[in-house]
PDB file of C-alpha atoms in Angstrom:
ATOM      1  CA  VAL A  17      -0.249  -0.280  -0.555  1.00 69.00           C
ATOM      2  CA  GLU A  18       1.002   2.962  -1.038  1.00 74.00           C
ATOM      3  CA  LYS A  19       1.368   6.453   1.727  1.00 75.00           C
ATOM      4  CA  CYS A  20       0.529   7.934  -0.485  1.00 79.00           C
ATOM      5  CA  GLN A  21      -3.403   6.280  -1.500  1.00 82.00           C
ATOM      6  CA  VAL A  22      -4.079   5.973   2.295  1.00 83.00           C
ATOM      7  CA  PRO A  23      -6.813   8.459   3.593  1.00 86.00           C
ATOM      8  CA  MET A  24      -5.986  10.405   6.615  1.00 79.00           C
ATOM      9  CA  GLN A  25      -8.827  10.992   7.013  1.00 80.00           C
ATOM     10  CA  THR A  26     -12.041   8.692   7.692  1.00 86.00           C
ATOM     11  CA  GLY A  27     -13.726   9.882  10.651  1.00 83.00           C
ATOM     12  CA  CYS A  28     -13.485   7.336  12.848  1.00 88.00           C
ATOM     13  CA  LEU A  29     -11.516   8.249  15.929  1.00 78.00           C
ATOM     14  CA  PRO A  30      -8.469   9.145  17.310  1.00 77.00           C
ATOM     15  CA  GLU A  31      -7.383   9.274  12.918  1.00 77.00           C
ATOM     16  CA  ARG A  32      -4.250   6.681  13.107  1.00 79.00           C
ATOM     17  CA  GLY A  33      -1.473   6.753  10.561  1.00 84.00           C
ATOM     18  CA  LEU A  34      -0.616   4.377   8.561  1.00 88.00           C
ATOM     19  CA  GLY A  35       1.685   3.071  11.204  1.00 89.00           C
ATOM     20  CA  TYR A  36      -1.214   2.921  13.127  1.00 91.00           C
ATOM     21  CA  ARG A  37      -3.120   0.774  10.177  1.00 93.00           C
ATOM     22  CA  HIS A  38       0.422  -1.738   9.920  1.00 94.00           C
ATOM     23  CA  MET A  39      -0.053  -2.727  13.736  1.00 95.00           C
ATOM     24  CA  CYS A  40      -3.773  -3.784  13.133  1.00 95.00           C
ATOM     25  CA  ARG A  41      -2.933  -5.329  10.266  1.00 97.00           C
ATOM     26  CA  PHE A  42      -0.257  -7.134  11.661  1.00 97.00           C
ATOM     27  CA  GLN A  43      -2.409  -7.684  15.449  1.00 97.00           C
ATOM     28  CA  ALA A  44      -5.093  -9.671  13.315  1.00 98.00           C
ATOM     29  CA  HIS A  45      -3.057 -12.038  12.146  1.00 96.00           C
ATOM     30  CA  GLU A  46       0.556 -12.410  11.355  1.00 97.00           C
ATOM     31  CA  VAL A  47       1.361 -11.837  15.037  1.00 97.00           C
ATOM     32  CA  ASN A  48      -0.086 -15.168  15.930  1.00 97.00           C
ATOM     33  CA  MET A  49       1.311 -16.917  13.403  1.00 97.00           C
ATOM     34  CA  ARG A  50       4.749 -15.029  14.332  1.00 97.00           C
ATOM     35  CA  LEU A  51       4.440 -16.484  17.551  1.00 97.00           C
ATOM     36  CA  VAL A  52       3.559 -20.562  16.258  1.00 96.00           C
ATOM     37  CA  GLN A  53       6.803 -19.871  14.081  1.00 96.00           C
ATOM     38  CA  LEU A  54       8.244 -19.493  17.358  1.00 97.00           C
ATOM     39  CA  GLY A  55       6.793 -22.966  18.945  1.00 97.00           C
ATOM     40  CA  TYR A  56       3.690 -20.704  21.131  1.00 97.00           C
ATOM     41  CA  GLU A  57       0.963 -22.638  21.460  1.00 97.00           C
ATOM     42  CA  TRP A  58      -1.388 -20.342  23.630  1.00 97.00           C
ATOM     43  CA  HIS A  59      -0.910 -16.473  23.715  1.00 98.00           C
ATOM     44  CA  TRP A  60      -2.011 -13.954  25.792  1.00 97.00           C
ATOM     45  CA  ARG A  61      -1.859 -10.279  24.616  1.00 97.00           C
ATOM     46  CA  MET A  62      -1.584  -7.673  27.072  1.00 95.00           C
ATOM     47  CA  ASP A  63      -1.033  -3.881  25.956  1.00 92.00           C
ATOM     48  CA  ASP A  64       1.768  -2.295  27.679  1.00 91.00           C
ATOM     49  CA  ASP A  65      -0.060  -0.231  29.160  1.00 92.00           C
ATOM     50  CA  SER A  66      -2.333  -2.220  30.186  1.00 93.00           C
ATOM     51  CA  VAL A  67      -2.351  -3.218  34.160  1.00 95.00           C
ATOM     52  CA  LEU A  68      -4.054  -6.637  36.132  1.00 95.00           C
ATOM     53  CA  THR A  69      -4.852  -4.994  39.133  1.00 93.00           C
ATOM     54  CA  GLY A  70      -5.133  -8.366  41.761  1.00 92.00           C
ATOM     55  CA  GLU A  71      -3.287 -11.939  41.871  1.00 91.00           C
ATOM     56  CA  VAL A  72      -3.761 -14.315  38.435  1.00 93.00           C
ATOM     57  CA  PRO A  73      -4.879 -17.474  41.389  1.00 91.00           C
ATOM     58  CA  TYR A  74      -4.377 -20.037  38.431  1.00 94.00           C
ATOM     59  CA  ASP A  75      -2.636 -21.459  35.418  1.00 96.00           C
ATOM     60  CA  ILE A  76      -3.964 -19.023  33.051  1.00 96.00           C
ATOM     61  CA  PHE A  77      -3.479 -21.574  29.723  1.00 96.00           C
ATOM     62  CA  GLY A  78      -4.009 -25.010  31.799  1.00 96.00           C
ATOM     63  CA  LYS A  79      -7.793 -24.175  32.791  1.00 96.00           C
ATOM     64  CA  MET A  80      -8.573 -22.767  29.406  1.00 96.00           C
ATOM     65  CA  ALA A  81      -6.520 -26.258  28.496  1.00 96.00           C
ATOM     66  CA  VAL A  82      -8.847 -28.193  31.123  1.00 96.00           C
ATOM     67  CA  GLU A  83     -11.786 -27.274  30.026  1.00 96.00           C
ATOM     68  CA  LYS A  84     -11.364 -27.306  26.689  1.00 96.00           C
ATOM     69  CA  LYS A  85     -12.221 -23.312  25.315  1.00 97.00           C
ATOM     70  CA  LEU A  86     -10.106 -21.729  22.655  1.00 98.00           C
ATOM     71  CA  TYR A  87     -10.451 -17.983  23.508  1.00 97.00           C
ATOM     72  CA  GLY A  88     -10.472 -16.261  25.946  1.00 97.00           C
ATOM     73  CA  TYR A  89     -11.998 -12.634  27.624  1.00 96.00           C
ATOM     74  CA  ILE A  90     -12.006  -9.635  29.996  1.00 94.00           C
ATOM     75  CA  THR A  91     -14.633  -7.632  28.577  1.00 93.00           C
ATOM     76  CA  THR A  92     -16.275  -6.482  25.268  1.00 93.00           C
ATOM     77  CA  VAL A  93     -16.977  -3.084  24.180  1.00 92.00           C
ATOM     78  CA  ARG A  94     -18.769  -1.612  21.140  1.00 92.00           C
ATOM     79  CA  ASP A  95     -16.231  -0.091  18.534  1.00 93.00           C
ATOM     80  CA  ASP A  96     -17.683   3.715  16.779  1.00 91.00           C
ATOM     81  CA  ASP A  97     -19.163   3.021  13.588  1.00 93.00           C
ATOM     82  CA  THR A  98     -17.292   5.385  11.949  1.00 93.00           C
ATOM     83  CA  CYS A  99     -14.357   2.401  13.122  1.00 93.00           C
ATOM     84  CA  ILE A 100     -15.912  -0.923  11.267  1.00 96.00           C
ATOM     85  CA  VAL A 101     -17.825   0.790   7.932  1.00 96.00           C
ATOM     86  CA  ASP A 102     -18.940  -1.407   5.741  1.00 97.00           C
ATOM     87  CA  LEU A 103     -17.255  -4.139   7.648  1.00 98.00           C
ATOM     88  CA  TRP A 104     -19.888  -5.564   9.003  1.00 97.00           C
ATOM     89  CA  ASP A 105     -21.285  -6.672   5.715  1.00 98.00           C
ATOM     90  CA  THR A 106     -18.346  -7.786   4.119  1.00 98.00           C
ATOM     91  CA  ALA A 107     -17.810 -10.294   5.996  1.00 98.00           C
ATOM     92  CA  LYS A 108     -21.597 -11.053   6.334  1.00 96.00           C
ATOM     93  CA  GLU A 109     -21.245 -11.005   2.409  1.00 97.00           C
ATOM     94  CA  TYR A 110     -18.172 -13.548   3.282  1.00 97.00           C
ATOM     95  CA  ALA A 111     -20.151 -16.423   5.551  1.00 96.00           C
ATOM     96  CA  ASP A 112     -23.463 -15.680   3.435  1.00 95.00           C
ATOM     97  CA  ARG A 113     -21.666 -17.316   0.575  1.00 95.00           C
ATOM     98  CA  LEU A 114     -19.829 -19.817   2.303  1.00 94.00           C
ATOM     99  CA  GLY A 115     -21.746 -20.524   4.208  1.00 92.00           C
ATOM    100  CA  LEU A 116     -20.755 -20.040   7.583  1.00 92.00           C
ATOM    101  CA  ASN A 117     -24.041 -18.920   9.813  1.00 79.00           C
ATOM    102  CA  SER A 118     -25.046 -22.079  11.137  1.00 79.00           C
ATOM    103  CA  GLU A 119     -24.997 -24.066  15.121  1.00 79.00           C
ATOM    104  CA  ASN A 120     -21.811 -24.254  15.166  1.00 87.00           C
ATOM    105  CA  ASN A 121     -20.185 -20.652  16.156  1.00 93.00           C
ATOM    106  CA  PHE A 122     -22.559 -17.417  16.848  1.00 94.00           C
ATOM    107  CA  PHE A 123     -21.777 -14.869  14.591  1.00 94.00           C
ATOM    108  CA  SER A 124     -25.912 -14.331  13.501  1.00 91.00           C
ATOM    109  CA  GLU A 125     -26.076 -13.156  16.660  1.00 90.00           C
ATOM    110  CA  TRP A 126     -23.277 -11.352  17.458  1.00 92.00           C
ATOM    111  CA  PRO A 127     -23.868  -7.602  17.562  1.00 92.00           C
ATOM    112  CA  ARG A 128     -23.027  -5.489  14.961  1.00 94.00           C
ATOM    113  CA  GLY A 129     -20.393  -3.471  16.553  1.00 94.00           C
ATOM    114  CA  ALA A 130     -19.656  -5.773  20.161  1.00 93.00           C
ATOM    115  CA  VAL A 131     -16.116  -6.433  20.411  1.00 95.00           C
ATOM    116  CA  PHE A 132     -13.988  -8.732  22.487  1.00 95.00           C
ATOM    117  CA  TYR A 133     -11.293  -5.499  23.731  1.00 95.00           C
ATOM    118  CA  ASN A 134      -8.315  -7.799  22.323  1.00 94.00           C
ATOM    119  CA  ASN A 135      -5.651  -5.456  25.009  1.00 94.00           C
ATOM    120  CA  PHE A 136      -6.736  -9.226  26.989  1.00 96.00           C
ATOM    121  CA  GLU A 137      -6.503 -11.602  24.813  1.00 97.00           C
ATOM    122  CA  VAL A 138      -6.137 -15.643  25.313  1.00 98.00           C
ATOM    123  CA  SER A 139      -6.350 -17.438  22.707  1.00 98.00           C
ATOM    124  CA  HIS A 140      -5.508 -20.947  21.731  1.00 98.00           C
ATOM    125  CA  ALA A 141      -2.974 -20.784  18.411  1.00 97.00           C
ATOM    126  CA  SER A 142      -4.547 -23.378  16.170  1.00 98.00           C
ATOM    127  CA  ILE A 143      -7.775 -20.107  15.562  1.00 98.00           C
ATOM    128  CA  TRP A 144      -5.159 -18.115  13.883  1.00 98.00           C
ATOM    129  CA  THR A 145      -3.458 -20.678  12.106  1.00 97.00           C
ATOM    130  CA  SER A 146      -6.331 -22.088  11.305  1.00 98.00           C
ATOM    131  CA  PRO A 147      -7.846 -22.930   7.058  1.00 97.00           C
ATOM    132  CA  GLU A 148     -11.147 -21.117   7.544  1.00 97.00           C
ATOM    133  CA  TYR A 149      -9.638 -18.605   9.418  1.00 98.00           C
ATOM    134  CA  ARG A 150      -6.770 -17.852   7.313  1.00 98.00           C
ATOM    135  CA  ALA A 151      -9.035 -17.271   4.437  1.00 98.00           C
ATOM    136  CA  TYR A 152     -11.057 -15.015   5.994  1.00 98.00           C
ATOM    137  CA  PHE A 153      -8.357 -13.046   6.657  1.00 98.00           C
ATOM    138  CA  ASP A 154      -7.106 -12.477   2.987  1.00 98.00           C
ATOM    139  CA  TYR A 155     -10.620 -11.582   2.077  1.00 98.00           C
ATOM    140  CA  ILE A 156     -11.195  -8.162   4.591  1.00 98.00           C
ATOM    141  CA  ASP A 157      -7.201  -7.662   4.196  1.00 97.00           C
ATOM    142  CA  GLN A 158      -8.389  -7.571  -0.001  1.00 97.00           C
ATOM    143  CA  ALA A 159     -10.928  -5.506   0.585  1.00 97.00           C
ATOM    144  CA  GLY A 160      -8.760  -3.038   1.811  1.00 95.00           C
ATOM    145  CA  GLY A 161     -10.665  -1.518   4.574  1.00 96.00           C
ATOM    146  CA  ILE A 162      -8.027  -2.454   7.041  1.00 95.00           C
ATOM    147  CA  TYR A 163      -6.264   0.933   5.203  1.00 93.00           C
ATOM    148  CA  PHE A 164      -8.587   2.798   3.547  1.00 93.00           C
ATOM    149  CA  LYS A 165     -11.777   2.533   6.588  1.00 94.00           C
ATOM    150  CA  ARG A 166      -9.892   2.013   9.412  1.00 93.00           C
ATOM    151  CA  TRP A 167     -10.648  -1.861  10.799  1.00 96.00           C
ATOM    152  CA  GLY A 168      -9.327  -2.473  13.227  1.00 96.00           C
ATOM    153  CA  ASP A 169      -7.705  -5.767  15.201  1.00 97.00           C
ATOM    154  CA  ALA A 170     -10.444  -6.290  17.609  1.00 97.00           C
ATOM    155  CA  PRO A 171     -13.214  -5.862  15.111  1.00 97.00           C
ATOM    156  CA  ILE A 172     -11.671  -8.280  12.333  1.00 98.00           C
ATOM    157  CA  LYS A 173     -10.336 -10.745  15.091  1.00 98.00           C
ATOM    158  CA  SER A 174     -14.296 -10.691  16.872  1.00 97.00           C
ATOM    159  CA  ILE A 175     -16.183 -11.231  14.317  1.00 98.00           C
ATOM    160  CA  GLY A 176     -13.451 -14.866  13.302  1.00 98.00           C
ATOM    161  CA  VAL A 177     -13.846 -15.657  16.902  1.00 97.00           C
ATOM    162  CA  SER A 178     -17.561 -15.565  16.056  1.00 96.00           C
ATOM    163  CA  LEU A 179     -17.982 -17.414  12.792  1.00 97.00           C
ATOM    164  CA  PHE A 180     -15.443 -20.215  13.952  1.00 97.00           C
ATOM    165  CA  LEU A 181     -15.749 -21.131  17.411  1.00 96.00           C
ATOM    166  CA  SER A 182     -18.476 -21.525  18.875  1.00 94.00           C
ATOM    167  CA  HIS A 183     -19.996 -19.943  22.294  1.00 93.00           C
ATOM    168  CA  GLU A 184     -19.156 -22.623  24.537  1.00 94.00           C
ATOM    169  CA  LYS A 185     -15.358 -22.759  22.938  1.00 96.00           C
ATOM    170  CA  VAL A 186     -14.619 -18.604  24.610  1.00 96.00           C
ATOM    171  CA  HIS A 187     -14.375 -17.513  28.078  1.00 96.00           C
ATOM    172  CA  HIS A 188     -15.199 -14.924  30.415  1.00 95.00           C
ATOM    173  CA  PHE A 189     -12.419 -14.113  32.407  1.00 95.00           C
ATOM    174  CA  SER A 190     -15.035 -12.726  34.576  1.00 92.00           C
ATOM    175  CA  ASP A 191     -13.019 -12.992  37.386  1.00 93.00           C
ATOM    176  CA  LEU A 192      -9.622 -10.727  36.895  1.00 95.00           C
ATOM    177  CA  GLY A 193      -9.228  -7.853  37.419  1.00 95.00           C
ATOM    178  CA  TYR A 194      -7.627  -5.547  34.958  1.00 95.00           C
ATOM    179  CA  ARG A 195      -6.702  -1.714  33.851  1.00 95.00           C
ATOM    180  CA  HIS A 196      -6.525  -0.166  30.781  1.00 93.00           C
ATOM    181  CA  ASN A 197      -6.655   3.296  31.361  1.00 89.00           C
ATOM    182  CA  PRO A 198      -8.736   5.441  30.304  1.00 85.00           C
ATOM    183  CA  PHE A 199     -11.416   2.835  28.848  1.00 86.00           C
ATOM    184  CA  ILE A 200     -11.141  -0.644  31.605  1.00 92.00           C
ATOM    185  CA  ASP A 201     -10.910  -0.520  35.452  1.00 92.00           C
ATOM    186  CA  ILE A 202     -12.453  -3.936  36.052  1.00 92.00           C
ATOM    187  CA  LEU A 203     -12.175  -5.188  40.268  1.00 91.00           C
ATOM    188  CA  PRO A 204     -10.987  -8.156  40.727  1.00 92.00           C
ATOM    189  CA  ALA A 205     -13.698 -10.341  41.722  1.00 88.00           C
ATOM    190  CA  ALA A 206     -12.177 -10.751  45.847  1.00 81.00           C
ATOM    191  CA  MET A 207     -12.588  -7.724  45.180  1.00 83.00           C
ATOM    192  CA  ARG A 208     -16.103  -6.903  44.720  1.00 80.00           C
ATOM    193  CA  LYS A 209     -19.547  -6.602  46.796  1.00 68.00           C
ATOM    194  CA  ASP A 210     -22.081  -8.610  44.280  1.00 58.00           C
ATOM    195  CA  THR A 211     -20.048 -11.884  43.812  1.00 49.00           C
ATOM    196  CA  GLY A 212     -18.599 -14.550  46.058  1.00 44.00           C
ATOM    197  CA  GLY A 213     -14.312 -13.998  44.574  1.00 38.00           C
ATOM    198  CA  ARG A 214     -15.639 -17.283  41.646  1.00 40.00           C
ATOM    199  CA  GLY A 215     -16.093 -15.858  37.707  1.00 38.00           C
ATOM    200  CA  ARG A 216     -18.395 -18.276  35.883  1.00 40.00           C
ATOM    201  CA  PRO A 217     -18.726 -19.110  31.907  1.00 40.00           C
ATOM    202  CA  PRO A 218     -21.003 -15.924  29.887  1.00 48.00           C
ATOM    203  CA  ALA A 219     -24.378 -17.442  28.329  1.00 47.00           C
ATOM    204  CA  LEU A 220     -24.265 -16.755  25.525  1.00 47.00           C
ATOM    205  CA  ALA A 221     -26.363 -13.235  25.475  1.00 51.00           C
ATOM    206  CA  GLU A 222     -23.350 -12.136  28.680  1.00 51.00           C
ATOM    207  CA  LEU A 223     -20.951 -12.589  24.733  1.00 51.00           C
ATOM    208  CA  ALA A 224     -21.405  -9.020  24.416  1.00 46.00           C
ATOM    209  CA  TRP A 225     -22.175  -5.607  25.852  1.00 41.00           C
ATOM    210  CA  SER A 226     -22.536  -2.275  24.450  1.00 43.00           C
ATOM    211  CA  PRO A 227     -21.558   0.252  26.045  1.00 41.00           C
ATOM    212  CA  THR A 228     -23.501   4.096  26.032  1.00 39.00           C
ATOM    213  CA  LYS A 229     -19.248   5.508  25.121  1.00 36.00           C
ATOM    214  CA  PRO A 230     -17.893   3.916  22.543  1.00 36.00           C
ATOM    215  CA  VAL A 231     -14.117   2.571  22.470  1.00 34.00           C
TER     216      VAL A 231
END
């Protein structure tokens, strides 16, 4: 992609340059492929300005493996409509073409604009190395929206998870404390008054939460 071809103003705020869009493309696919090449089966992403605000009282990857989960998240948010222009329609076109709307996924029930907040993301390599995800990503990539409409890695990967996993394979780390200022600040479950300190698997309806202020 030539820098002169990429519009610097897309309506998605804050406006980001070519480097940021390279990062979105990298995080949506290439980073996981590189981790696989390095021999890592499980991937845990946390941005360098993210903080765990309490003890993690178990082996994250062991828990995922024992419970047969493939993707783990800590919260969901709603992306701004100006940052996902045509993305959901492009994904739906792809899903319809391949007949991917089935009982084996939850794409048809995943709200437009809902994203797993992947600044905290635990995943198994098999999601991203699967021929299905790689073909889906190639389709999204070739559509050009990452560079020309500033599609982010979070919505691209969230749609991918909803297309290629059943919701039973998704784990909500509802017991962990996590902060990523200024957007997310979650107390550890043991410090909350409304729980007994234990997380529980989410029902399908709980997978997507839409705050009033998009992130």
